[in-house]
Amino acid sequence: MDIISYVSEMPKAELHLHIEGTLEPEMMMALAEKHGVVLPYTTLDEVHAAYNFSDLQSFLDLYYFGASVLRDESDFFDLMWAYLVKCRQQNIVHTEIMFDPQTHTDRGIAFDVMMKGYLGALKQAEAEWGQSFKLIMCFLRHLSQASAFETLGMAEPFSDDIDAVGLDSGELGNPPEKFSDVFAAAAQQGYQCVAHAGEEGPPAYIWGALNSLNVARIDHGVRCLEDDELVAQLVRDQTPLTVCPLSNVRLCVVDEMKDHPILTMLDKGLLVTVNSDDPPYFGGYLNDNFLAMVGGLGLAQDQAKQLAANSFKASFLDEEKKQYFLGALDSF
Ligand code: HPA
Ligand code: ZN
């Protein structure tokens, strides 16, 4: 089997995907029309032209603006459903999906409107084709810890449906330590913990996420390479890093795909995985990330298989399900 077919068809998990970041321009324009929201673009070309980011913040400005077209339960359902259909097409047999409640509750959308839409789509995909999933509720780090606590409270009726808490949005100036109390409370309530760190932020933010938030995984984490002691610890503890190659190129974390350090990270023994982050904004879904690595980095089949195996090992699935998916990958 050629490498393109192999990476496209192999069973894989996705562990770093923002559902609000899967909003395709077509859906954004349709929902804007439905709700009478005036967008600063009239054509798809104009939307695509706006996807020319200089850094994380320039993307976040557009991402939060785009999410403002999501208003009623069916909007949240449709957004989630469209991504789950991609999972089926790309053989993403398990996905751990991040969502940002504050992006909606801060503009007056009720937590349960959002949640019922998302869960409706997830349950339907589970029933129709056995889609495996977990949910990660992220706190926006540019907001206060008090706001994160409020969000944790709102999630209580859905605590059986939410597996983990995470931390996203603008990294620089918002170190992990700002959220140590709310992460401790979330852990106490039984949630797993993850956090974005070392995307734009320095290695100190990765240390902070490990030591102050007790996270089980680091989202991005590419800047760990600047600190040998940190790399040694991440290798020793096999702490997963959910790396997002196309995102890193589009947000200028690296210059070009050929400069991306993900295969160096793999060689060092880090438990790295491949993920899409915010696919339409960054140029593609999970398979597009693998294909970009084939083209830009010469990704080989054994490396692709290792990355897919890592995605199951790094997941929050129980041991039996991990072994099941690892077995399916092995016999693929
Ligand atoms: N980084 C931080 N926050 C985000 C991202 C990201 O890549 N995507 C959506 N929110
Ligand atoms: Zn992210």
Short mmCIF file of C-alpha atoms and ligand atoms in Angstrom, two decimals:
data_model
loop_
_atom_site.label_atom_id
_atom_site.label_comp_id
_atom_site.label_asym_id
_atom_site.label_seq_id
_atom_site.Cartn_x
_atom_site.Cartn_y
_atom_site.Cartn_z
CA MET A 1 0.00 0.00 0.00
CA ASP A 2 1.39 3.43 -0.85
CA ILE A 3 1.99 5.91 1.96
CA ILE A 4 -0.88 8.21 0.92
CA SER A 5 -3.42 5.38 1.15
CA TYR A 6 -1.80 4.11 4.34
CA VAL A 7 -2.06 7.38 6.32
CA SER A 8 -5.50 8.14 4.91
CA GLU A 9 -7.03 4.78 5.75
CA MET A 10 -5.21 3.68 8.92
CA PRO A 11 -7.34 3.75 12.10
CA LYS A 12 -6.36 6.75 14.25
CA ALA A 13 -7.47 8.93 17.15
CA GLU A 14 -7.61 12.72 17.29
CA LEU A 15 -6.89 14.30 20.67
CA HIS A 16 -6.66 18.03 19.92
CA LEU A 17 -9.57 19.46 17.99
CA HIS A 18 -11.60 22.56 18.88
CA ILE A 19 -15.15 21.97 17.73
CA GLU A 20 -15.74 25.72 17.34
CA GLY A 21 -12.67 25.68 15.12
CA THR A 22 -14.34 23.27 12.67
CA LEU A 23 -16.77 25.93 11.43
CA GLU A 24 -16.45 25.87 7.64
CA PRO A 25 -16.89 29.21 5.83
CA GLU A 26 -20.00 27.87 4.05
CA MET A 27 -21.66 27.06 7.38
CA MET A 28 -20.57 30.38 8.87
CA MET A 29 -22.21 32.25 6.00
CA ALA A 30 -25.38 30.13 6.11
CA LEU A 31 -25.79 30.60 9.87
CA ALA A 32 -25.07 34.33 9.58
CA GLU A 33 -27.89 34.57 7.08
CA LYS A 34 -30.20 32.44 9.25
CA HIS A 35 -29.67 34.68 12.29
CA GLY A 36 -29.27 38.01 10.52
CA VAL A 37 -25.63 38.41 11.53
CA VAL A 38 -23.69 40.78 9.29
CA LEU A 39 -20.28 39.37 8.38
CA PRO A 40 -17.45 41.53 7.03
CA TYR A 41 -17.25 39.20 3.99
CA THR A 42 -19.65 38.51 1.17
CA THR A 43 -17.81 35.75 -0.70
CA LEU A 44 -15.97 32.56 0.24
CA ASP A 45 -12.82 34.00 -1.35
CA GLU A 46 -12.98 36.93 1.05
CA VAL A 47 -13.29 34.55 4.00
CA HIS A 48 -10.30 32.53 2.82
CA ALA A 49 -8.30 35.72 2.31
CA ALA A 50 -8.89 36.55 5.99
CA TYR A 51 -7.27 33.22 6.99
CA ASN A 52 -3.83 34.74 6.63
CA PHE A 53 -2.65 34.75 10.22
CA SER A 54 0.47 36.32 11.69
CA ASP A 55 0.21 34.70 15.14
CA LEU A 56 -2.18 32.98 17.54
CA GLN A 57 -4.05 36.17 18.50
CA SER A 58 -4.75 37.14 14.88
CA PHE A 59 -6.41 33.73 14.47
CA LEU A 60 -8.31 33.89 17.77
CA ASP A 61 -9.88 37.23 16.80
CA LEU A 62 -11.42 35.61 13.73
CA TYR A 63 -12.24 32.34 15.51
CA TYR A 64 -14.29 34.04 18.24
CA PHE A 65 -16.00 36.24 15.69
CA GLY A 66 -16.87 33.18 13.56
CA ALA A 67 -18.31 31.34 16.57
CA SER A 68 -20.77 34.20 17.14
CA VAL A 69 -23.05 32.80 14.39
CA LEU A 70 -23.77 29.73 16.58
CA ARG A 71 -27.05 30.50 18.33
CA ASP A 72 -29.52 27.65 18.71
CA GLU A 73 -29.34 23.95 19.51
CA SER A 74 -29.49 22.88 15.85
CA ASP A 75 -26.47 25.10 15.02
CA PHE A 76 -24.39 23.29 17.63
CA PHE A 77 -25.74 19.94 16.41
CA ASP A 78 -24.89 20.74 12.78
CA LEU A 79 -21.37 21.92 13.65
CA MET A 80 -20.62 18.75 15.62
CA TRP A 81 -22.29 16.50 13.04
CA ALA A 82 -20.19 17.90 10.19
CA TYR A 83 -16.99 17.10 12.12
CA LEU A 84 -18.16 13.59 13.05
CA VAL A 85 -18.86 12.85 9.38
CA LYS A 86 -15.22 13.83 8.70
CA CYS A 87 -14.14 11.39 11.42
CA ARG A 88 -15.99 8.61 9.66
CA GLN A 89 -14.49 9.56 6.28
CA GLN A 90 -10.93 9.79 7.66
CA ASN A 91 -11.11 6.67 9.87
CA ILE A 92 -10.73 8.72 13.06
CA VAL A 93 -12.19 5.89 15.11
CA HIS A 94 -11.83 7.79 18.39
CA THR A 95 -11.83 11.54 18.99
CA GLU A 96 -11.42 13.70 22.09
CA ILE A 97 -13.17 16.96 21.27
CA MET A 98 -12.49 20.32 22.92
CA PHE A 99 -15.23 22.88 23.31
CA ASP A 100 -15.20 26.43 24.69
CA PRO A 101 -18.39 27.12 26.71
CA GLN A 102 -17.39 30.68 27.61
CA THR A 103 -17.33 31.65 23.93
CA HIS A 104 -21.09 31.06 23.99
CA THR A 105 -22.22 31.71 27.57
CA ASP A 106 -20.50 35.12 27.52
CA ARG A 107 -22.81 36.16 24.65
CA GLY A 108 -25.96 34.92 26.38
CA ILE A 109 -26.24 31.42 24.91
CA ALA A 110 -27.28 28.95 27.61
CA PHE A 111 -24.80 26.20 28.52
CA ASP A 112 -27.43 23.52 27.99
CA VAL A 113 -28.41 24.79 24.50
CA MET A 114 -24.81 24.30 23.40
CA MET A 115 -24.44 21.02 25.25
CA LYS A 116 -27.68 19.46 23.99
CA GLY A 117 -26.72 20.26 20.39
CA TYR A 118 -23.25 18.77 20.77
CA LEU A 119 -24.43 15.67 22.65
CA GLY A 120 -27.29 15.06 20.19
CA ALA A 121 -24.82 14.76 17.31
CA LEU A 122 -22.34 12.67 19.33
CA LYS A 123 -25.00 10.17 20.43
CA GLN A 124 -26.32 9.88 16.88
CA ALA A 125 -22.83 9.16 15.45
CA GLU A 126 -22.24 6.65 18.22
CA ALA A 127 -25.51 4.90 17.36
CA GLU A 128 -25.11 5.07 13.58
CA TRP A 129 -21.51 3.94 13.13
CA GLY A 130 -20.05 3.35 16.58
CA GLN A 131 -18.10 6.61 16.74
CA SER A 132 -15.97 6.63 19.90
CA PHE A 133 -15.48 10.00 21.59
CA LYS A 134 -14.70 11.94 24.73
CA LEU A 135 -15.31 15.61 25.54
CA ILE A 136 -12.81 18.14 26.89
CA MET A 137 -14.25 21.37 28.29
CA CYS A 138 -11.72 24.18 27.87
CA PHE A 139 -11.41 27.34 29.95
CA LEU A 140 -10.42 30.49 28.07
CA ARG A 141 -7.17 31.62 29.62
CA HIS A 142 -7.59 35.29 28.67
CA LEU A 143 -10.58 35.33 31.07
CA SER A 144 -10.38 35.14 34.86
CA GLN A 145 -10.13 32.08 37.05
CA ALA A 146 -13.46 33.16 38.60
CA SER A 147 -15.08 32.81 35.18
CA ALA A 148 -13.52 29.35 34.80
CA PHE A 149 -15.00 28.36 38.19
CA GLU A 150 -18.42 29.59 37.04
CA THR A 151 -18.10 27.44 33.93
CA LEU A 152 -17.11 24.40 35.99
CA GLY A 153 -20.29 24.96 38.01
CA MET A 154 -22.46 25.18 34.89
CA ALA A 155 -21.03 21.85 33.68
CA GLU A 156 -22.19 19.98 36.78
CA PRO A 157 -25.43 18.60 35.26
CA PHE A 158 -23.34 17.24 32.37
CA SER A 159 -20.43 15.89 34.39
CA ASP A 160 -21.09 12.33 33.16
CA ASP A 161 -20.72 13.51 29.56
CA ILE A 162 -17.54 15.56 30.03
CA ASP A 163 -14.29 13.67 30.55
CA ALA A 164 -11.64 16.35 30.95
CA VAL A 165 -10.97 20.05 31.36
CA GLY A 166 -8.47 21.97 29.27
CA LEU A 167 -7.00 25.44 28.87
CA ASP A 168 -6.89 27.35 25.58
CA SER A 169 -6.94 30.84 23.97
CA GLY A 170 -4.12 33.42 24.10
CA GLU A 171 -1.16 31.82 25.82
CA LEU A 172 1.35 34.65 26.28
CA GLY A 173 0.66 36.64 29.46
CA ASN A 174 -1.75 33.96 30.74
CA PRO A 175 0.47 31.35 32.43
CA PRO A 176 -0.99 28.06 33.72
CA GLU A 177 -0.51 29.11 37.36
CA LYS A 178 -3.42 31.57 36.93
CA PHE A 179 -5.74 28.51 36.88
CA SER A 180 -4.22 26.22 39.50
CA ASP A 181 -7.21 26.39 41.88
CA VAL A 182 -9.86 25.62 39.27
CA PHE A 183 -7.83 22.72 37.88
CA ALA A 184 -7.44 21.33 41.41
CA ALA A 185 -11.22 21.59 41.88
CA ALA A 186 -11.87 19.92 38.51
CA ALA A 187 -9.48 17.06 39.35
CA GLN A 188 -11.24 16.67 42.69
CA GLN A 189 -14.52 16.30 40.79
CA GLY A 190 -13.05 13.49 38.70
CA TYR A 191 -12.12 15.29 35.48
CA GLN A 192 -8.89 14.52 33.63
CA CYS A 193 -6.75 17.60 32.98
CA VAL A 194 -4.97 18.87 29.86
CA ALA A 195 -3.67 22.32 28.89
CA HIS A 196 -2.28 24.14 25.87
CA ALA A 197 1.33 25.00 26.66
CA GLY A 198 4.48 25.66 24.69
CA GLU A 199 2.70 26.66 21.46
CA GLU A 200 3.70 30.33 21.60
CA GLY A 201 4.58 30.26 25.28
CA PRO A 202 8.03 29.33 26.62
CA PRO A 203 9.05 25.99 28.23
CA ALA A 204 8.25 27.57 31.62
CA TYR A 205 4.57 27.34 30.68
CA ILE A 206 4.94 23.58 30.06
CA TRP A 207 6.61 23.20 33.48
CA GLY A 208 3.74 25.28 34.90
CA ALA A 209 1.07 23.06 33.30
CA LEU A 210 2.79 19.93 34.67
CA ASN A 211 3.55 21.23 38.14
CA SER A 212 0.66 23.64 38.88
CA LEU A 213 -2.18 22.06 36.89
CA ASN A 214 -1.12 18.38 37.12
CA VAL A 215 -2.08 17.79 33.51
CA ALA A 216 -2.03 14.32 31.96
CA ARG A 217 -1.25 15.72 28.49
CA ILE A 218 0.23 18.87 26.98
CA ASP A 219 -1.52 20.39 23.95
CA HIS A 220 1.09 21.51 21.38
CA GLY A 221 4.24 21.50 23.58
CA VAL A 222 6.60 21.96 20.61
CA ARG A 223 8.67 24.55 22.49
CA CYS A 224 9.76 21.85 24.98
CA LEU A 225 12.69 21.33 22.60
CA GLU A 226 14.28 24.51 24.00
CA ASP A 227 14.75 22.83 27.41
CA ASP A 228 16.73 19.55 27.60
CA GLU A 229 15.72 18.83 31.17
CA LEU A 230 12.05 19.22 30.25
CA VAL A 231 12.41 16.90 27.24
CA ALA A 232 14.10 14.30 29.47
CA GLN A 233 11.23 14.44 31.94
CA LEU A 234 8.53 14.30 29.22
CA VAL A 235 10.28 11.25 27.73
CA ARG A 236 10.73 9.58 31.11
CA ASP A 237 7.08 10.09 32.09
CA GLN A 238 5.80 9.48 28.55
CA THR A 239 3.64 12.60 28.88
CA PRO A 240 1.67 12.89 25.63
CA LEU A 241 2.07 15.98 23.44
CA THR A 242 -0.80 16.70 21.04
CA VAL A 243 1.07 18.35 18.18
CA CYS A 244 -0.76 20.17 15.35
CA PRO A 245 1.54 20.52 12.32
CA LEU A 246 -0.64 22.56 9.93
CA SER A 247 -1.72 24.83 12.80
CA ASN A 248 1.93 25.49 13.68
CA VAL A 249 2.71 26.49 10.10
CA ARG A 250 -0.36 28.72 9.72
CA LEU A 251 0.20 30.47 13.07
CA CYS A 252 3.90 30.98 12.31
CA VAL A 253 5.12 28.77 15.18
CA VAL A 254 7.33 27.22 12.47
CA ASP A 255 8.14 28.71 9.06
CA GLU A 256 7.31 25.80 6.80
CA MET A 257 6.29 22.16 7.12
CA LYS A 258 9.81 21.06 6.20
CA ASP A 259 11.02 22.86 9.38
CA HIS A 260 8.47 21.19 11.68
CA PRO A 261 10.19 19.31 14.54
CA ILE A 262 7.56 16.58 15.00
CA LEU A 263 9.75 13.76 13.62
CA THR A 264 12.69 14.99 15.72
CA MET A 265 10.37 14.82 18.72
CA LEU A 266 9.38 11.27 17.79
CA ASP A 267 13.07 10.30 17.47
CA LYS A 268 13.77 11.68 20.93
CA GLY A 269 11.21 9.25 22.36
CA LEU A 270 8.53 11.84 23.14
CA LEU A 271 4.95 10.53 23.03
CA VAL A 272 3.83 12.83 20.20
CA THR A 273 0.54 12.64 18.32
CA VAL A 274 -0.77 14.39 15.18
CA ASN A 275 -3.89 16.56 15.38
CA SER A 276 -5.75 19.19 13.35
CA ASP A 277 -6.63 21.88 15.99
CA ASP A 278 -8.97 24.11 13.90
CA PRO A 279 -9.12 22.43 10.46
CA PRO A 280 -10.78 24.90 8.06
CA TYR A 281 -8.78 27.78 9.52
CA PHE A 282 -5.45 25.97 9.16
CA GLY A 283 -5.83 24.14 5.87
CA GLY A 284 -7.10 20.72 6.70
CA TYR A 285 -8.46 17.91 8.83
CA LEU A 286 -6.40 15.13 10.39
CA ASN A 287 -5.59 13.25 7.17
CA ASP A 288 -4.50 16.53 5.58
CA ASN A 289 -2.01 16.94 8.44
CA PHE A 290 -0.60 13.46 7.79
CA LEU A 291 -0.46 14.14 4.04
CA ALA A 292 1.32 17.47 4.63
CA MET A 293 3.87 15.54 6.70
CA VAL A 294 4.32 13.05 3.88
CA GLY A 295 4.96 15.91 1.44
CA GLY A 296 6.98 18.22 3.71
CA LEU A 297 8.81 15.82 6.00
CA GLY A 298 8.92 12.58 4.04
CA LEU A 299 6.83 10.79 6.67
CA ALA A 300 7.36 7.04 6.29
CA GLN A 301 4.89 4.24 6.98
CA ASP A 302 6.54 3.04 10.20
CA GLN A 303 6.53 6.62 11.56
CA ALA A 304 2.86 7.08 10.59
CA LYS A 305 1.99 3.83 12.33
CA GLN A 306 3.90 4.92 15.46
CA LEU A 307 2.03 8.26 15.50
CA ALA A 308 -1.33 6.50 15.15
CA ALA A 309 -0.38 4.03 17.91
CA ASN A 310 0.63 6.99 20.10
CA SER A 311 -2.79 8.58 19.52
CA PHE A 312 -4.49 5.58 21.12
CA LYS A 313 -1.92 5.25 23.92
CA ALA A 314 -2.24 8.96 24.75
CA SER A 315 -6.06 8.89 24.79
CA PHE A 316 -8.32 8.76 27.83
CA LEU A 317 -9.76 5.43 26.68
CA ASP A 318 -9.66 2.55 29.16
CA GLU A 319 -6.95 -0.06 28.70
CA GLU A 320 -9.24 -2.58 27.00
CA LYS A 321 -10.38 -0.11 24.32
CA LYS A 322 -6.79 1.07 23.77
CA GLN A 323 -5.73 -2.53 23.15
CA TYR A 324 -8.68 -3.06 20.81
CA PHE A 325 -7.76 -0.05 18.64
CA LEU A 326 -4.03 -0.83 18.78
CA GLY A 327 -4.87 -4.34 17.57
CA ALA A 328 -6.95 -2.91 14.71
CA LEU A 329 -4.01 -0.66 13.73
CA ASP A 330 -1.61 -3.61 13.88
CA SER A 331 -3.71 -5.74 11.58
CA PHE A 332 -4.50 -2.87 9.19
N1 HPA B 1 -4.35 27.68 20.71
C1 HPA B 1 -4.99 28.28 21.71
N2 HPA B 1 -6.30 28.42 21.74
C2 HPA B 1 -7.02 27.91 20.74
C3 HPA B 1 -6.41 27.29 19.68
C4 HPA B 1 -5.01 27.15 19.67
O1 HPA B 1 -4.39 26.59 18.76
N3 HPA B 1 -7.42 26.90 18.85
C5 HPA B 1 -8.57 27.28 19.41
N4 HPA B 1 -8.33 27.91 20.57
ZN ZN B 2 -5.64 24.05 20.22
#
